[in-house]
Each structure stands twice: as C-alpha cells, then as structure tokens.
Amino acid sequence: MNALFDLTGQVALITGATHGLGMAMAKALGKAGATLVINGNTPAKMEAALGSYAADGLRAHGYLFDVTDAQQVKQNIAQIEQEIGPINILVNNAGIIKRIPALEMDEADFRQVLDVDLTAPFIVSKYVARYMVERRQGKIINICSMMSELGRDTVSAYAAAKGGLKMLTRNLATEWARYNIQVNGIGPGYFATEQTAPIRVDGHPFNDFIVRRTPAGRWGDPEDLGGTAVFLSSRASDFINGQIIYVDGGILATIGKPANEQ
C-alpha cells in the first residue's frame, strides 16, 4: 500500500511555489520522494524559497518564468524536460486575487485575474501534457477554490476564474484520460498563512466568522493540503479523473450556524 503513494523518481513542477500554500504542497511532494521543480517570477523570492526547501532536506530546482506567457512556458518546459527529466506531475498553483467591487473594477484588472488564474493553467497544462501524451502517463492538479462553487463580495474576477478552472479541469480530464493522464483539482478553504496572520486573532470579525463557519472550528494548516496533493500525484489516484477535492474543514458541506447558536 505504501508504494501506491511513493513519488520516488517522479519529477513535479509546481507553479507559484516560492511561498504559501504552493510551497506547502511542494514540500509534501518532496517528502514523498518527488524531485521538485519550483516556478516563480521574482529572483529574490526564488532564492529565499530554495533556501527553505534545502533547510527541510529537499532538493528543489528553480525556474523563473511568467506562466501567462506561452513562449516562456514552452521554452522552460522543454528546458526542464531536458535538464531535470520528464515532468510526471504538474501542480497549477500560481494565482492572484483582486478584491474590488464589480461596479468599481476596471476591465483590465478583471482580465488580469482571468489571465493568471485561468488562462495560465491552460497554457502550462497544454505544454506539459504534450510530453505526457507521448509517454502515456501524467498527473495534473489545478488549485481551485471554494470560489469555484460560491460567490463573495468583491471577488467577481477570482470567482469567475476559479469557476472556469473547475470546468477546465473536467474538460482536460475528458480529453486526456485516454492517454492515462489524470487531471484533478484541489479547492482549499481558509488557511493560516502569513497573508492571513493579521486577521487570525481572537475578536477580529473575519477570524470569528471563519472559525464559526467552519465545522472543524479552525483555520486550515498549510500542511493539511499535503496529503491530498500527494494522493492526486500518486498511483493511488490512477482511476480518479476530473474531480475537485475541497480541503475546507467542511465549509461547503453546511449552510453554517445561525447567529444565535453557540
């Protein structure tokens, strides 16, 4: 059974993995045996990230390229295949969010969010999958969101992109399953990261809302994503395709507590 989850000898490319949840998932894949290829677009962040991986005893290779630029993606994927080895696992994690009310959002901002959060996963998947098709094997994981299912104030572009990413996941799974490529998604809930640290304090309205809204009664720990990432990257998920696994502590399973319920 352990062999089903062993990633030894596998090469995993994780976009936007110089920090946050992308780094947490990448480290989980590395600890399961995968050789890590980390994408980012900032040299300073990449240097710091590679130091963090090394401190955890993980060897990671860094590649700087813009995931929205098809030519850069094509060139770097070819380079990774030649320098590191065949990419067996792709995690499309890179993303942005702009919290702007729809009535106030410029079209350029809306398009930028869709470009990074939806078009880029298509571009990267396409160029990686070309090699996977030849080898008749591959795992692609798109990082979706609870906003793939739900709306919220000020995130119209993000929700549109993540909803689209859910359906892109299902469609790529439909097209590529015949080549033994599994395309699935992970939908994280609310996680304890450096970005959320200022609001994760007792008494803060949003902190209290998340704790009450989540059946598990807490924020997610980045390491909570590791098991799902390893599972969807491993042989254990060879007959799972086009699915989105929500790692959210149960938020999407419930309508939530009434305001007067303790």
PDB file of C-alpha atoms in Angstrom:
ATOM      1  CA  MET A   1       0.000   0.000   0.000  1.00  0.00           C
ATOM      2  CA  ASN A   2       2.818   2.435   0.810  1.00  0.00           C
ATOM      3  CA  ALA A   3       4.152   2.004  -2.724  1.00  0.00           C
ATOM      4  CA  LEU A   4       0.917   3.460  -4.112  1.00  0.00           C
ATOM      5  CA  PHE A   5       1.762   6.820  -2.529  1.00  0.00           C
ATOM      6  CA  ASP A   6       5.526   6.752  -3.149  1.00  0.00           C
ATOM      7  CA  LEU A   7       6.665   9.503  -5.541  1.00  0.00           C
ATOM      8  CA  THR A   8      10.301   8.450  -5.715  1.00  0.00           C
ATOM      9  CA  GLY A   9      11.673   9.032  -9.211  1.00  0.00           C
ATOM     10  CA  GLN A  10       8.852  11.399 -10.172  1.00  0.00           C
ATOM     11  CA  VAL A  11       9.503  14.984 -11.296  1.00  0.00           C
ATOM     12  CA  ALA A  12       6.943  17.506 -10.043  1.00  0.00           C
ATOM     13  CA  LEU A  13       6.580  21.051 -11.392  1.00  0.00           C
ATOM     14  CA  ILE A  14       4.706  23.356  -9.023  1.00  0.00           C
ATOM     15  CA  THR A  15       3.940  26.879 -10.233  1.00  0.00           C
ATOM     16  CA  GLY A  16       3.972  29.770  -7.783  1.00  0.00           C
ATOM     17  CA  ALA A  17       5.646  27.609  -5.134  1.00  0.00           C
ATOM     18  CA  THR A  18       8.060  30.185  -3.720  1.00  0.00           C
ATOM     19  CA  HIS A  19       5.760  30.746  -0.720  1.00  0.00           C
ATOM     20  CA  GLY A  20       2.427  29.962   0.908  1.00  0.00           C
ATOM     21  CA  LEU A  21       0.234  27.013   0.038  1.00  0.00           C
ATOM     22  CA  GLY A  22       2.216  26.230  -3.113  1.00  0.00           C
ATOM     23  CA  MET A  23       5.351  25.757  -1.055  1.00  0.00           C
ATOM     24  CA  ALA A  24       3.484  23.612   1.489  1.00  0.00           C
ATOM     25  CA  MET A  25       2.209  21.288  -1.227  1.00  0.00           C
ATOM     26  CA  ALA A  26       5.594  21.161  -2.943  1.00  0.00           C
ATOM     27  CA  LYS A  27       7.298  20.179   0.313  1.00  0.00           C
ATOM     28  CA  ALA A  28       4.773  17.381   0.801  1.00  0.00           C
ATOM     29  CA  LEU A  29       5.534  16.047  -2.679  1.00  0.00           C
ATOM     30  CA  GLY A  30       9.252  16.291  -1.976  1.00  0.00           C
ATOM     31  CA  LYS A  31       8.917  14.383   1.296  1.00  0.00           C
ATOM     32  CA  ALA A  32       7.031  11.684  -0.626  1.00  0.00           C
ATOM     33  CA  GLY A  33      10.090  11.323  -2.862  1.00  0.00           C
ATOM     34  CA  ALA A  34       9.445  13.623  -5.823  1.00  0.00           C
ATOM     35  CA  THR A  35      12.151  15.752  -7.425  1.00  0.00           C
ATOM     36  CA  LEU A  36      10.863  19.322  -7.164  1.00  0.00           C
ATOM     37  CA  VAL A  37      10.852  21.978  -9.869  1.00  0.00           C
ATOM     38  CA  ILE A  38       9.718  25.310  -8.465  1.00  0.00           C
ATOM     39  CA  ASN A  39       8.349  28.083 -10.667  1.00  0.00           C
ATOM     40  CA  GLY A  40       8.278  31.740  -9.688  1.00  0.00           C
ATOM     41  CA  ASN A  41       8.827  35.143 -11.277  1.00  0.00           C
ATOM     42  CA  THR A  42      10.867  37.023  -8.647  1.00  0.00           C
ATOM     43  CA  PRO A  43      14.588  36.227  -8.211  1.00  0.00           C
ATOM     44  CA  ALA A  44      14.732  37.262  -4.544  1.00  0.00           C
ATOM     45  CA  LYS A  45      11.709  35.136  -3.631  1.00  0.00           C
ATOM     46  CA  MET A  46      13.118  32.207  -5.547  1.00  0.00           C
ATOM     47  CA  GLU A  47      16.445  32.398  -3.734  1.00  0.00           C
ATOM     48  CA  ALA A  48      14.716  32.501  -0.345  1.00  0.00           C
ATOM     49  CA  ALA A  49      12.388  29.659  -1.318  1.00  0.00           C
ATOM     50  CA  LEU A  50      15.193  27.368  -2.461  1.00  0.00           C
ATOM     51  CA  GLY A  51      16.885  28.026   0.871  1.00  0.00           C
ATOM     52  CA  SER A  52      13.708  26.976   2.683  1.00  0.00           C
ATOM     53  CA  TYR A  53      13.472  23.749   0.696  1.00  0.00           C
ATOM     54  CA  ALA A  54      17.137  22.989   1.368  1.00  0.00           C
ATOM     55  CA  ALA A  55      16.635  23.623   5.093  1.00  0.00           C
ATOM     56  CA  ASP A  56      13.993  20.885   5.042  1.00  0.00           C
ATOM     57  CA  GLY A  57      16.390  18.499   3.340  1.00  0.00           C
ATOM     58  CA  LEU A  58      14.657  18.802  -0.027  1.00  0.00           C
ATOM     59  CA  ARG A  59      16.410  19.379  -3.312  1.00  0.00           C
ATOM     60  CA  ALA A  60      14.474  21.824  -5.465  1.00  0.00           C
ATOM     61  CA  HIS A  61      15.281  23.319  -8.848  1.00  0.00           C
ATOM     62  CA  GLY A  62      14.102  26.876  -9.505  1.00  0.00           C
ATOM     63  CA  TYR A  63      12.888  28.202 -12.854  1.00  0.00           C
ATOM     64  CA  LEU A  64      11.841  31.809 -13.337  1.00  0.00           C
ATOM     65  CA  PHE A  65       9.178  32.346 -15.982  1.00  0.00           C
ATOM     66  CA  ASP A  66       5.817  34.039 -16.467  1.00  0.00           C
ATOM     67  CA  VAL A  67       3.075  31.408 -16.582  1.00  0.00           C
ATOM     68  CA  THR A  68       0.871  33.720 -18.677  1.00  0.00           C
ATOM     69  CA  ASP A  69       3.483  33.962 -21.453  1.00  0.00           C
ATOM     70  CA  ALA A  70       3.078  30.981 -23.775  1.00  0.00           C
ATOM     71  CA  GLN A  71       6.520  31.342 -25.331  1.00  0.00           C
ATOM     72  CA  GLN A  72       8.252  31.457 -21.946  1.00  0.00           C
ATOM     73  CA  VAL A  73       6.240  28.475 -20.768  1.00  0.00           C
ATOM     74  CA  LYS A  74       7.043  26.439 -23.880  1.00  0.00           C
ATOM     75  CA  GLN A  75      10.770  27.186 -23.653  1.00  0.00           C
ATOM     76  CA  ASN A  76      11.039  26.462 -19.934  1.00  0.00           C
ATOM     77  CA  ILE A  77       9.042  23.247 -20.074  1.00  0.00           C
ATOM     78  CA  ALA A  78      11.371  21.980 -22.803  1.00  0.00           C
ATOM     79  CA  GLN A  79      14.363  23.041 -20.713  1.00  0.00           C
ATOM     80  CA  ILE A  80      13.052  21.286 -17.596  1.00  0.00           C
ATOM     81  CA  GLU A  81      12.392  18.109 -19.556  1.00  0.00           C
ATOM     82  CA  GLN A  82      15.971  18.188 -20.835  1.00  0.00           C
ATOM     83  CA  GLU A  83      17.788  19.309 -17.677  1.00  0.00           C
ATOM     84  CA  ILE A  84      15.801  17.668 -14.868  1.00  0.00           C
ATOM     85  CA  GLY A  85      13.825  14.913 -16.531  1.00  0.00           C
ATOM     86  CA  PRO A  86      10.309  14.067 -17.672  1.00  0.00           C
ATOM     87  CA  ILE A  87       7.647  16.054 -15.831  1.00  0.00           C
ATOM     88  CA  ASN A  88       5.341  13.454 -14.285  1.00  0.00           C
ATOM     89  CA  ILE A  89       3.358  15.808 -12.032  1.00  0.00           C
ATOM     90  CA  LEU A  90       2.147  19.351 -12.648  1.00  0.00           C
ATOM     91  CA  VAL A  91       0.537  21.485  -9.950  1.00  0.00           C
ATOM     92  CA  ASN A  92      -1.009  24.672 -11.351  1.00  0.00           C
ATOM     93  CA  ASN A  93      -0.890  26.741  -8.178  1.00  0.00           C
ATOM     94  CA  ALA A  94       0.146  30.248  -9.279  1.00  0.00           C
ATOM     95  CA  GLY A  95      -2.677  32.746  -8.858  1.00  0.00           C
ATOM     96  CA  ILE A  96      -3.743  36.230  -7.850  1.00  0.00           C
ATOM     97  CA  ILE A  97      -6.819  37.845  -6.348  1.00  0.00           C
ATOM     98  CA  LYS A  98      -8.025  41.444  -6.544  1.00  0.00           C
ATOM     99  CA  ARG A  99     -10.700  42.356  -4.027  1.00  0.00           C
ATOM    100  CA  ILE A 100     -12.605  45.091  -5.852  1.00  0.00           C
ATOM    101  CA  PRO A 101     -16.398  45.552  -6.030  1.00  0.00           C
ATOM    102  CA  ALA A 102     -17.676  44.619  -9.502  1.00  0.00           C
ATOM    103  CA  LEU A 103     -19.072  48.105 -10.138  1.00  0.00           C
ATOM    104  CA  GLU A 104     -15.653  49.614  -9.450  1.00  0.00           C
ATOM    105  CA  MET A 105     -13.427  47.045 -11.158  1.00  0.00           C
ATOM    106  CA  ASP A 106     -11.624  48.057 -14.323  1.00  0.00           C
ATOM    107  CA  GLU A 107     -11.819  45.648 -17.226  1.00  0.00           C
ATOM    108  CA  ALA A 108      -8.023  45.422 -17.253  1.00  0.00           C
ATOM    109  CA  ASP A 109      -7.985  44.165 -13.657  1.00  0.00           C
ATOM    110  CA  PHE A 110     -10.690  41.609 -14.423  1.00  0.00           C
ATOM    111  CA  ARG A 111      -8.765  40.330 -17.442  1.00  0.00           C
ATOM    112  CA  GLN A 112      -5.507  40.115 -15.471  1.00  0.00           C
ATOM    113  CA  VAL A 113      -7.064  37.866 -12.831  1.00  0.00           C
ATOM    114  CA  LEU A 114      -8.539  35.595 -15.515  1.00  0.00           C
ATOM    115  CA  ASP A 115      -5.218  35.558 -17.340  1.00  0.00           C
ATOM    116  CA  VAL A 116      -3.253  34.381 -14.289  1.00  0.00           C
ATOM    117  CA  ASP A 117      -5.861  32.163 -12.633  1.00  0.00           C
ATOM    118  CA  LEU A 118      -7.466  30.525 -15.665  1.00  0.00           C
ATOM    119  CA  THR A 119      -5.568  31.074 -18.906  1.00  0.00           C
ATOM    120  CA  ALA A 120      -2.161  30.303 -17.370  1.00  0.00           C
ATOM    121  CA  PRO A 121      -3.203  26.846 -16.092  1.00  0.00           C
ATOM    122  CA  PHE A 122      -4.428  26.087 -19.628  1.00  0.00           C
ATOM    123  CA  ILE A 123      -1.134  27.241 -21.155  1.00  0.00           C
ATOM    124  CA  VAL A 124       1.108  25.351 -18.725  1.00  0.00           C
ATOM    125  CA  SER A 125      -1.050  22.220 -18.859  1.00  0.00           C
ATOM    126  CA  LYS A 126      -1.014  22.208 -22.660  1.00  0.00           C
ATOM    127  CA  TYR A 127       2.765  22.342 -22.963  1.00  0.00           C
ATOM    128  CA  VAL A 128       3.368  19.833 -20.172  1.00  0.00           C
ATOM    129  CA  ALA A 129       0.671  17.484 -21.453  1.00  0.00           C
ATOM    130  CA  ARG A 130       2.272  17.282 -24.886  1.00  0.00           C
ATOM    131  CA  TYR A 131       5.118  15.345 -23.273  1.00  0.00           C
ATOM    132  CA  MET A 132       2.766  13.376 -21.015  1.00  0.00           C
ATOM    133  CA  VAL A 133       0.725  12.245 -24.037  1.00  0.00           C
ATOM    134  CA  GLU A 134       3.858  10.850 -25.686  1.00  0.00           C
ATOM    135  CA  ARG A 135       4.690   8.907 -22.501  1.00  0.00           C
ATOM    136  CA  ARG A 136       1.071   7.880 -21.839  1.00  0.00           C
ATOM    137  CA  GLN A 137       1.316   8.960 -18.193  1.00  0.00           C
ATOM    138  CA  GLY A 138       0.838  12.098 -16.126  1.00  0.00           C
ATOM    139  CA  LYS A 139      -0.808  13.837 -13.189  1.00  0.00           C
ATOM    140  CA  ILE A 140      -2.118  17.403 -13.379  1.00  0.00           C
ATOM    141  CA  ILE A 141      -3.541  19.161 -10.320  1.00  0.00           C
ATOM    142  CA  ASN A 142      -5.269  22.517 -10.657  1.00  0.00           C
ATOM    143  CA  ILE A 143      -5.610  24.575  -7.499  1.00  0.00           C
ATOM    144  CA  CYS A 144      -9.210  25.675  -7.496  1.00  0.00           C
ATOM    145  CA  SER A 145     -11.032  27.384  -4.621  1.00  0.00           C
ATOM    146  CA  MET A 146     -14.260  27.409  -2.669  1.00  0.00           C
ATOM    147  CA  MET A 147     -14.981  30.298  -5.044  1.00  0.00           C
ATOM    148  CA  SER A 148     -15.211  27.612  -7.723  1.00  0.00           C
ATOM    149  CA  GLU A 149     -18.590  26.936  -6.097  1.00  0.00           C
ATOM    150  CA  LEU A 150     -19.547  30.041  -4.107  1.00  0.00           C
ATOM    151  CA  GLY A 151     -19.638  33.799  -4.583  1.00  0.00           C
ATOM    152  CA  ARG A 152     -18.461  36.537  -2.222  1.00  0.00           C
ATOM    153  CA  ASP A 153     -18.418  40.295  -2.258  1.00  0.00           C
ATOM    154  CA  THR A 154     -15.535  41.915  -4.180  1.00  0.00           C
ATOM    155  CA  VAL A 155     -14.134  38.743  -5.833  1.00  0.00           C
ATOM    156  CA  SER A 156     -16.090  38.556  -9.091  1.00  0.00           C
ATOM    157  CA  ALA A 157     -12.992  38.082 -11.275  1.00  0.00           C
ATOM    158  CA  TYR A 158     -11.451  35.495  -8.947  1.00  0.00           C
ATOM    159  CA  ALA A 159     -14.697  33.521  -8.672  1.00  0.00           C
ATOM    160  CA  ALA A 160     -15.179  33.631 -12.443  1.00  0.00           C
ATOM    161  CA  ALA A 161     -11.629  32.347 -12.966  1.00  0.00           C
ATOM    162  CA  LYS A 162     -11.827  29.609 -10.338  1.00  0.00           C
ATOM    163  CA  GLY A 163     -15.241  28.502 -11.556  1.00  0.00           C
ATOM    164  CA  GLY A 164     -13.778  28.310 -15.031  1.00  0.00           C
ATOM    165  CA  LEU A 165     -10.780  26.380 -13.697  1.00  0.00           C
ATOM    166  CA  LYS A 166     -13.110  23.747 -12.241  1.00  0.00           C
ATOM    167  CA  MET A 167     -14.660  23.199 -15.667  1.00  0.00           C
ATOM    168  CA  LEU A 168     -11.285  23.351 -17.430  1.00  0.00           C
ATOM    169  CA  THR A 169     -10.156  20.579 -15.080  1.00  0.00           C
ATOM    170  CA  ARG A 170     -13.110  18.419 -16.057  1.00  0.00           C
ATOM    171  CA  ASN A 171     -12.691  19.068 -19.740  1.00  0.00           C
ATOM    172  CA  LEU A 172      -8.955  18.360 -19.818  1.00  0.00           C
ATOM    173  CA  ALA A 173      -9.654  15.159 -17.893  1.00  0.00           C
ATOM    174  CA  THR A 174     -12.195  14.237 -20.559  1.00  0.00           C
ATOM    175  CA  GLU A 175      -9.741  14.853 -23.395  1.00  0.00           C
ATOM    176  CA  TRP A 176      -6.615  13.357 -21.856  1.00  0.00           C
ATOM    177  CA  ALA A 177      -7.842  10.378 -19.809  1.00  0.00           C
ATOM    178  CA  ARG A 178      -7.366   8.196 -22.914  1.00  0.00           C
ATOM    179  CA  TYR A 179      -3.625   8.889 -22.603  1.00  0.00           C
ATOM    180  CA  ASN A 180      -3.516   7.788 -18.937  1.00  0.00           C
ATOM    181  CA  ILE A 181      -3.346  11.392 -17.743  1.00  0.00           C
ATOM    182  CA  GLN A 182      -5.341  12.266 -14.645  1.00  0.00           C
ATOM    183  CA  VAL A 183      -6.440  15.890 -14.284  1.00  0.00           C
ATOM    184  CA  ASN A 184      -7.965  16.806 -10.928  1.00  0.00           C
ATOM    185  CA  GLY A 185      -8.284  19.813  -8.654  1.00  0.00           C
ATOM    186  CA  ILE A 186      -7.855  20.826  -5.036  1.00  0.00           C
ATOM    187  CA  GLY A 187     -10.104  23.501  -3.545  1.00  0.00           C
ATOM    188  CA  PRO A 188      -8.533  24.925  -0.382  1.00  0.00           C
ATOM    189  CA  GLY A 189     -10.691  26.542   2.277  1.00  0.00           C
ATOM    190  CA  TYR A 190      -9.341  29.268   4.565  1.00  0.00           C
ATOM    191  CA  PHE A 191      -5.764  28.617   5.627  1.00  0.00           C
ATOM    192  CA  ALA A 192      -3.383  30.024   8.189  1.00  0.00           C
ATOM    193  CA  THR A 193      -0.681  31.738   6.129  1.00  0.00           C
ATOM    194  CA  GLU A 194       1.493  34.811   6.546  1.00  0.00           C
ATOM    195  CA  GLN A 195      -1.050  36.725   4.472  1.00  0.00           C
ATOM    196  CA  THR A 196      -3.922  35.919   6.848  1.00  0.00           C
ATOM    197  CA  ALA A 197      -1.907  36.346  10.073  1.00  0.00           C
ATOM    198  CA  PRO A 198      -3.147  39.915  10.816  1.00  0.00           C
ATOM    199  CA  ILE A 199      -6.788  38.804  10.851  1.00  0.00           C
ATOM    200  CA  ARG A 200      -6.313  35.452  12.583  1.00  0.00           C
ATOM    201  CA  VAL A 201      -6.675  36.888  16.084  1.00  0.00           C
ATOM    202  CA  ASP A 202      -9.463  36.392  18.606  1.00  0.00           C
ATOM    203  CA  GLY A 203     -12.018  39.148  18.356  1.00  0.00           C
ATOM    204  CA  HIS A 204     -11.336  40.010  14.728  1.00  0.00           C
ATOM    205  CA  PRO A 205     -14.713  39.807  12.931  1.00  0.00           C
ATOM    206  CA  PHE A 206     -13.391  37.781   9.985  1.00  0.00           C
ATOM    207  CA  ASN A 207     -11.465  35.371  12.215  1.00  0.00           C
ATOM    208  CA  ASP A 208     -14.582  34.779  14.292  1.00  0.00           C
ATOM    209  CA  PHE A 209     -16.638  34.320  11.120  1.00  0.00           C
ATOM    210  CA  ILE A 210     -14.273  31.690   9.693  1.00  0.00           C
ATOM    211  CA  VAL A 211     -13.990  29.743  12.937  1.00  0.00           C
ATOM    212  CA  ARG A 212     -17.779  29.717  13.335  1.00  0.00           C
ATOM    213  CA  ARG A 213     -18.453  28.993   9.661  1.00  0.00           C
ATOM    214  CA  THR A 214     -16.053  26.024   9.534  1.00  0.00           C
ATOM    215  CA  PRO A 215     -17.433  22.808  11.073  1.00  0.00           C
ATOM    216  CA  ALA A 216     -13.882  21.861  12.099  1.00  0.00           C
ATOM    217  CA  GLY A 217     -13.826  25.088  14.120  1.00  0.00           C
ATOM    218  CA  ARG A 218     -10.426  26.299  12.931  1.00  0.00           C
ATOM    219  CA  TRP A 219      -8.379  27.668  10.061  1.00  0.00           C
ATOM    220  CA  GLY A 220      -6.604  25.114   7.922  1.00  0.00           C
ATOM    221  CA  ASP A 221      -2.917  24.464   8.420  1.00  0.00           C
ATOM    222  CA  PRO A 222      -0.942  24.551   5.132  1.00  0.00           C
ATOM    223  CA  GLU A 223       0.243  21.016   5.890  1.00  0.00           C
ATOM    224  CA  ASP A 224      -3.413  19.902   5.706  1.00  0.00           C
ATOM    225  CA  LEU A 225      -3.103  20.156   1.914  1.00  0.00           C
ATOM    226  CA  GLY A 226      -0.110  17.847   1.699  1.00  0.00           C
ATOM    227  CA  GLY A 227      -1.934  14.531   1.865  1.00  0.00           C
ATOM    228  CA  THR A 228      -4.382  15.473  -0.882  1.00  0.00           C
ATOM    229  CA  ALA A 229      -1.571  16.742  -3.111  1.00  0.00           C
ATOM    230  CA  VAL A 230       0.398  13.520  -2.645  1.00  0.00           C
ATOM    231  CA  PHE A 231      -2.701  11.378  -3.216  1.00  0.00           C
ATOM    232  CA  LEU A 232      -3.605  13.095  -6.503  1.00  0.00           C
ATOM    233  CA  SER A 233       0.042  12.869  -7.623  1.00  0.00           C
ATOM    234  CA  SER A 234       0.391   9.181  -6.873  1.00  0.00           C
ATOM    235  CA  ARG A 235      -0.638   5.824  -8.334  1.00  0.00           C
ATOM    236  CA  ALA A 236      -3.349   5.683  -5.661  1.00  0.00           C
ATOM    237  CA  SER A 237      -5.433   8.098  -7.780  1.00  0.00           C
ATOM    238  CA  ASP A 238      -4.939   6.423 -11.178  1.00  0.00           C
ATOM    239  CA  PHE A 239      -8.701   5.958 -11.724  1.00  0.00           C
ATOM    240  CA  ILE A 240      -9.754   9.356 -10.391  1.00  0.00           C
ATOM    241  CA  ASN A 241     -10.225  11.991 -13.050  1.00  0.00           C
ATOM    242  CA  GLY A 242     -11.966  15.341 -13.377  1.00  0.00           C
ATOM    243  CA  GLN A 243     -12.697  15.651  -9.665  1.00  0.00           C
ATOM    244  CA  ILE A 244     -12.258  18.606  -7.313  1.00  0.00           C
ATOM    245  CA  ILE A 245     -11.393  17.712  -3.714  1.00  0.00           C
ATOM    246  CA  TYR A 246     -12.277  20.504  -1.307  1.00  0.00           C
ATOM    247  CA  VAL A 247      -9.963  20.714   1.689  1.00  0.00           C
ATOM    248  CA  ASP A 248     -12.044  23.177   3.690  1.00  0.00           C
ATOM    249  CA  GLY A 249     -12.818  21.718   7.090  1.00  0.00           C
ATOM    250  CA  GLY A 250     -16.397  21.098   5.953  1.00  0.00           C
ATOM    251  CA  ILE A 251     -17.470  24.627   4.963  1.00  0.00           C
ATOM    252  CA  LEU A 252     -19.080  23.575   1.690  1.00  0.00           C
ATOM    253  CA  ALA A 253     -20.972  20.782   3.452  1.00  0.00           C
ATOM    254  CA  THR A 254     -23.083  23.082   5.595  1.00  0.00           C
ATOM    255  CA  ILE A 255     -25.177  26.226   5.450  1.00  0.00           C
ATOM    256  CA  GLY A 256     -23.487  27.354   8.669  1.00  0.00           C
ATOM    257  CA  LYS A 257     -24.597  28.207  12.179  1.00  0.00           C
ATOM    258  CA  PRO A 258     -27.313  30.730  12.984  1.00  0.00           C
ATOM    259  CA  ALA A 259     -26.028  33.923  14.595  1.00  0.00           C
ATOM    260  CA  ASN A 260     -27.597  32.950  17.944  1.00  0.00           C
ATOM    261  CA  GLU A 261     -26.137  29.416  18.043  1.00  0.00           C
ATOM    262  CA  GLN A 262     -23.043  28.823  20.117  1.00  0.00           C
TER     263      GLN A 262
END
